[in-house]
């Protein structure tokens, strides 16, 4: 009897573990950006000039992030000022901090690893089909990467006319690698989405 069980469950267990691993790999290839935007964007400003706020810094990291923002703003129809102050002033605020966060984590089903009962997301006992990975809430220390872009209009008493913040969580310090996604998220649908909080999904290249 035990020999028959081992013969049947051995390959099945390997199959379920493979499916679970592929599912986890698929999830890991997607980035979610949480974006909050507020705007009172003036009309008819195509071709108007802009500049970065003084004091943004001139280090290599700052320059790299500014280049990303510069490319995104160029697609809006604004033109970077060269020899005179721009009408719009663009300020960046970004960073990455370690914070506790509750995530769902896959755990092996005791059906295969000894014991038939244990805590589940849906109660006690087997999973919904009696096999496969279960998902339980686990508190981890994660990195909260964030970028805020603020744009002020000099011609209207330096009034803020656009503010958008993107947040992406990562497992480790990855500010430089997620910055392109945050810049894209901040300018997604520019200059619309006033007062909205949205989630934008990005596919990471393999």
mmCIF file of C-alpha atoms in Angstrom:
data_model
loop_
_atom_site.group_PDB
_atom_site.id
_atom_site.type_symbol
_atom_site.label_atom_id
_atom_site.label_comp_id
_atom_site.label_asym_id
_atom_site.label_seq_id
_atom_site.Cartn_x
_atom_site.Cartn_y
_atom_site.Cartn_z
ATOM 1 C CA UNK A 1 0.000 0.000 0.000
ATOM 2 C CA UNK A 2 2.727 2.458 0.992
ATOM 3 C CA UNK A 3 4.658 1.584 -2.152
ATOM 4 C CA UNK A 4 1.629 2.486 -4.308
ATOM 5 C CA UNK A 5 1.136 5.756 -2.438
ATOM 6 C CA UNK A 6 4.779 6.705 -2.851
ATOM 7 C CA UNK A 7 4.694 5.813 -6.536
ATOM 8 C CA UNK A 8 1.634 8.010 -7.156
ATOM 9 C CA UNK A 9 2.340 10.911 -4.816
ATOM 10 C CA UNK A 10 6.043 11.218 -5.655
ATOM 11 C CA UNK A 11 5.568 12.496 -9.219
ATOM 12 C CA UNK A 12 2.466 14.472 -8.222
ATOM 13 C CA UNK A 13 4.343 16.249 -5.462
ATOM 14 C CA UNK A 14 7.091 17.217 -7.903
ATOM 15 C CA UNK A 15 4.483 18.499 -10.330
ATOM 16 C CA UNK A 16 2.761 20.639 -7.713
ATOM 17 C CA UNK A 17 6.066 22.035 -6.487
ATOM 18 C CA UNK A 18 7.025 22.931 -10.058
ATOM 19 C CA UNK A 19 3.681 24.652 -10.659
ATOM 20 C CA UNK A 20 4.071 26.581 -7.414
ATOM 21 C CA UNK A 21 7.595 27.663 -8.317
ATOM 22 C CA UNK A 22 6.493 28.834 -11.762
ATOM 23 C CA UNK A 23 3.632 30.783 -10.221
ATOM 24 C CA UNK A 24 5.991 32.499 -7.820
ATOM 25 C CA UNK A 25 8.439 33.275 -10.623
ATOM 26 C CA UNK A 26 5.642 34.816 -12.656
ATOM 27 C CA UNK A 27 4.614 37.029 -9.760
ATOM 28 C CA UNK A 28 8.187 38.170 -9.193
ATOM 29 C CA UNK A 29 8.401 39.555 -12.738
ATOM 30 C CA UNK A 30 5.732 42.210 -12.118
ATOM 31 C CA UNK A 31 6.205 45.578 -10.413
ATOM 32 C CA UNK A 32 3.294 47.512 -8.927
ATOM 33 C CA UNK A 33 3.514 51.289 -8.621
ATOM 34 C CA UNK A 34 1.009 53.059 -6.368
ATOM 35 C CA UNK A 35 0.477 56.551 -7.773
ATOM 36 C CA UNK A 36 -1.260 59.551 -6.194
ATOM 37 C CA UNK A 37 -1.741 62.640 -8.366
ATOM 38 C CA UNK A 38 -3.054 66.170 -7.854
ATOM 39 C CA UNK A 39 -3.096 68.813 -10.585
ATOM 40 C CA UNK A 40 -4.448 72.175 -11.691
ATOM 41 C CA UNK A 41 -2.645 72.246 -14.989
ATOM 42 C CA UNK A 42 -3.073 75.404 -17.085
ATOM 43 C CA UNK A 43 -4.262 75.099 -20.653
ATOM 44 C CA UNK A 44 -2.365 76.087 -23.774
ATOM 45 C CA UNK A 45 1.151 75.696 -22.384
ATOM 46 C CA UNK A 46 2.662 73.528 -25.117
ATOM 47 C CA UNK A 47 6.103 74.881 -25.999
ATOM 48 C CA UNK A 48 6.479 76.699 -22.670
ATOM 49 C CA UNK A 49 9.802 76.333 -20.846
ATOM 50 C CA UNK A 50 10.709 74.553 -17.643
ATOM 51 C CA UNK A 51 13.749 74.036 -15.425
ATOM 52 C CA UNK A 52 14.787 71.956 -12.445
ATOM 53 C CA UNK A 53 14.535 73.686 -9.090
ATOM 54 C CA UNK A 54 17.816 75.231 -7.891
ATOM 55 C CA UNK A 55 19.659 73.159 -5.324
ATOM 56 C CA UNK A 56 18.701 69.775 -6.762
ATOM 57 C CA UNK A 57 22.365 68.782 -6.617
ATOM 58 C CA UNK A 58 24.824 67.738 -9.310
ATOM 59 C CA UNK A 59 25.965 64.273 -8.246
ATOM 60 C CA UNK A 60 25.956 61.410 -10.717
ATOM 61 C CA UNK A 61 22.917 59.771 -9.113
ATOM 62 C CA UNK A 62 20.947 63.023 -9.193
ATOM 63 C CA UNK A 63 21.906 63.606 -12.828
ATOM 64 C CA UNK A 64 20.781 60.101 -13.774
ATOM 65 C CA UNK A 65 17.358 60.610 -12.196
ATOM 66 C CA UNK A 66 17.042 64.071 -13.731
ATOM 67 C CA UNK A 67 17.740 62.608 -17.168
ATOM 68 C CA UNK A 68 14.855 60.168 -16.687
ATOM 69 C CA UNK A 69 12.513 62.999 -15.684
ATOM 70 C CA UNK A 70 13.837 65.170 -18.514
ATOM 71 C CA UNK A 71 12.876 62.503 -21.054
ATOM 72 C CA UNK A 72 9.402 62.148 -19.536
ATOM 73 C CA UNK A 73 8.758 65.903 -19.523
ATOM 74 C CA UNK A 74 9.942 66.194 -23.118
ATOM 75 C CA UNK A 75 7.012 64.017 -24.179
ATOM 76 C CA UNK A 76 4.531 66.496 -22.637
ATOM 77 C CA UNK A 77 5.340 69.315 -25.070
ATOM 78 C CA UNK A 78 7.293 71.460 -22.605
ATOM 79 C CA UNK A 79 10.801 72.621 -23.515
ATOM 80 C CA UNK A 80 13.706 72.790 -21.081
ATOM 81 C CA UNK A 81 14.961 76.360 -20.583
ATOM 82 C CA UNK A 82 18.559 76.973 -21.614
ATOM 83 C CA UNK A 83 19.657 80.560 -20.969
ATOM 84 C CA UNK A 84 16.739 82.034 -19.037
ATOM 85 C CA UNK A 85 14.502 80.975 -16.139
ATOM 86 C CA UNK A 86 11.762 78.593 -17.202
ATOM 87 C CA UNK A 87 8.080 79.226 -16.612
ATOM 88 C CA UNK A 88 7.684 75.904 -14.804
ATOM 89 C CA UNK A 89 9.965 74.766 -11.980
ATOM 90 C CA UNK A 90 10.308 71.013 -11.448
ATOM 91 C CA UNK A 91 11.373 69.630 -8.053
ATOM 92 C CA UNK A 92 12.145 66.012 -7.215
ATOM 93 C CA UNK A 93 11.906 64.264 -3.870
ATOM 94 C CA UNK A 94 12.877 60.611 -3.678
ATOM 95 C CA UNK A 95 14.271 58.002 -1.355
ATOM 96 C CA UNK A 96 14.131 54.457 -0.044
ATOM 97 C CA UNK A 97 13.404 53.420 3.549
ATOM 98 C CA UNK A 98 13.182 50.076 5.315
ATOM 99 C CA UNK A 99 9.720 49.490 6.751
ATOM 100 C CA UNK A 100 7.760 46.501 8.068
ATOM 101 C CA UNK A 101 5.145 45.202 5.666
ATOM 102 C CA UNK A 102 2.700 42.304 5.685
ATOM 103 C CA UNK A 103 2.888 40.133 2.575
ATOM 104 C CA UNK A 104 1.430 36.812 1.502
ATOM 105 C CA UNK A 105 3.960 34.003 1.413
ATOM 106 C CA UNK A 106 3.606 30.529 -0.057
ATOM 107 C CA UNK A 107 4.170 27.641 2.361
ATOM 108 C CA UNK A 108 4.244 23.907 1.583
ATOM 109 C CA UNK A 109 0.988 22.049 2.219
ATOM 110 C CA UNK A 110 1.367 19.620 5.179
ATOM 111 C CA UNK A 111 -0.548 17.098 3.042
ATOM 112 C CA UNK A 112 2.815 16.270 1.516
ATOM 113 C CA UNK A 113 5.150 17.152 4.374
ATOM 114 C CA UNK A 114 3.618 15.419 7.369
ATOM 115 C CA UNK A 115 0.476 16.274 9.303
ATOM 116 C CA UNK A 116 -2.943 16.921 7.843
ATOM 117 C CA UNK A 117 -4.060 19.917 9.883
ATOM 118 C CA UNK A 118 -2.758 23.390 10.495
ATOM 119 C CA UNK A 119 -3.742 27.036 10.182
ATOM 120 C CA UNK A 120 -4.932 28.160 6.762
ATOM 121 C CA UNK A 121 -6.009 31.443 5.243
ATOM 122 C CA UNK A 122 -9.507 29.967 4.867
ATOM 123 C CA UNK A 123 -9.631 28.147 8.226
ATOM 124 C CA UNK A 124 -8.277 24.862 9.537
ATOM 125 C CA UNK A 125 -7.669 21.670 7.571
ATOM 126 C CA UNK A 126 -6.715 21.151 3.950
ATOM 127 C CA UNK A 127 -6.329 23.842 1.340
ATOM 128 C CA UNK A 128 -9.216 24.382 -1.075
ATOM 129 C CA UNK A 129 -8.121 21.356 -3.145
ATOM 130 C CA UNK A 130 -6.090 19.509 -0.517
ATOM 131 C CA UNK A 131 -2.708 20.178 -2.146
ATOM 132 C CA UNK A 132 -0.434 22.885 -3.527
ATOM 133 C CA UNK A 133 1.137 25.848 -1.731
ATOM 134 C CA UNK A 134 -0.856 27.730 0.878
ATOM 135 C CA UNK A 135 -0.611 31.508 1.302
ATOM 136 C CA UNK A 136 -0.212 32.984 4.768
ATOM 137 C CA UNK A 137 0.352 36.581 5.959
ATOM 138 C CA UNK A 138 3.957 37.180 7.006
ATOM 139 C CA UNK A 139 5.530 40.398 8.279
ATOM 140 C CA UNK A 140 8.803 41.238 6.542
ATOM 141 C CA UNK A 141 11.146 44.192 6.342
ATOM 142 C CA UNK A 142 10.831 45.690 2.864
ATOM 143 C CA UNK A 143 12.087 48.764 1.038
ATOM 144 C CA UNK A 144 9.604 51.542 0.341
ATOM 145 C CA UNK A 145 10.917 53.338 -2.756
ATOM 146 C CA UNK A 146 9.213 56.631 -3.539
ATOM 147 C CA UNK A 147 9.392 59.516 -5.984
ATOM 148 C CA UNK A 148 7.472 62.802 -5.870
ATOM 149 C CA UNK A 149 7.534 65.257 -8.762
ATOM 150 C CA UNK A 150 6.232 68.760 -8.025
ATOM 151 C CA UNK A 151 5.788 71.403 -10.741
ATOM 152 C CA UNK A 152 5.213 75.087 -9.967
ATOM 153 C CA UNK A 153 4.137 77.847 -12.344
ATOM 154 C CA UNK A 154 6.177 81.056 -12.054
ATOM 155 C CA UNK A 155 3.621 82.999 -14.075
ATOM 156 C CA UNK A 156 0.928 82.249 -11.475
ATOM 157 C CA UNK A 157 2.669 83.347 -8.272
ATOM 158 C CA UNK A 158 4.776 80.195 -8.134
ATOM 159 C CA UNK A 159 1.638 78.123 -7.583
ATOM 160 C CA UNK A 160 1.968 74.350 -7.557
ATOM 161 C CA UNK A 161 0.123 73.020 -10.598
ATOM 162 C CA UNK A 162 1.180 69.365 -10.558
ATOM 163 C CA UNK A 163 2.177 66.911 -7.838
ATOM 164 C CA UNK A 164 2.436 63.177 -8.311
ATOM 165 C CA UNK A 165 3.916 60.522 -6.028
ATOM 166 C CA UNK A 166 4.797 56.951 -6.982
ATOM 167 C CA UNK A 167 5.634 54.207 -4.476
ATOM 168 C CA UNK A 168 7.136 50.814 -5.306
ATOM 169 C CA UNK A 169 7.975 48.214 -2.659
ATOM 170 C CA UNK A 170 11.002 45.958 -3.120
ATOM 171 C CA UNK A 171 12.715 43.226 -1.135
ATOM 172 C CA UNK A 172 16.053 45.007 -1.060
ATOM 173 C CA UNK A 173 17.587 48.390 -1.780
ATOM 174 C CA UNK A 174 16.639 48.886 -5.402
ATOM 175 C CA UNK A 175 15.997 52.612 -5.797
ATOM 176 C CA UNK A 176 18.096 52.967 -8.957
ATOM 177 C CA UNK A 177 16.519 49.945 -10.647
ATOM 178 C CA UNK A 178 12.905 50.954 -9.903
ATOM 179 C CA UNK A 179 13.354 54.683 -10.571
ATOM 180 C CA UNK A 180 12.539 54.385 -14.326
ATOM 181 C CA UNK A 181 9.222 52.744 -13.418
ATOM 182 C CA UNK A 182 8.402 55.418 -10.842
ATOM 183 C CA UNK A 183 9.180 58.210 -13.303
ATOM 184 C CA UNK A 184 6.939 56.546 -15.882
ATOM 185 C CA UNK A 185 4.164 56.161 -13.294
ATOM 186 C CA UNK A 186 4.382 59.785 -12.153
ATOM 187 C CA UNK A 187 3.834 61.027 -15.715
ATOM 188 C CA UNK A 188 1.320 58.346 -16.725
ATOM 189 C CA UNK A 189 -1.713 60.157 -18.165
ATOM 190 C CA UNK A 190 -0.092 63.568 -17.589
ATOM 191 C CA UNK A 191 -1.518 65.988 -16.658
ATOM 192 C CA UNK A 192 -4.781 64.198 -15.768
ATOM 193 C CA UNK A 193 -5.929 61.924 -12.923
ATOM 194 C CA UNK A 194 -6.467 64.742 -10.421
ATOM 195 C CA UNK A 195 -7.163 63.432 -6.921
ATOM 196 C CA UNK A 196 -6.814 59.797 -7.969
ATOM 197 C CA UNK A 197 -4.872 56.940 -6.416
ATOM 198 C CA UNK A 198 -4.017 54.289 -8.978
ATOM 199 C CA UNK A 199 -2.011 51.085 -9.248
ATOM 200 C CA UNK A 200 0.069 50.670 -12.400
ATOM 201 C CA UNK A 201 1.595 47.301 -13.248
ATOM 202 C CA UNK A 202 4.932 46.995 -15.035
ATOM 203 C CA UNK A 203 6.522 43.869 -16.468
ATOM 204 C CA UNK A 204 10.180 43.526 -15.521
ATOM 205 C CA UNK A 205 12.499 42.330 -18.286
ATOM 206 C CA UNK A 206 13.834 38.836 -17.660
#
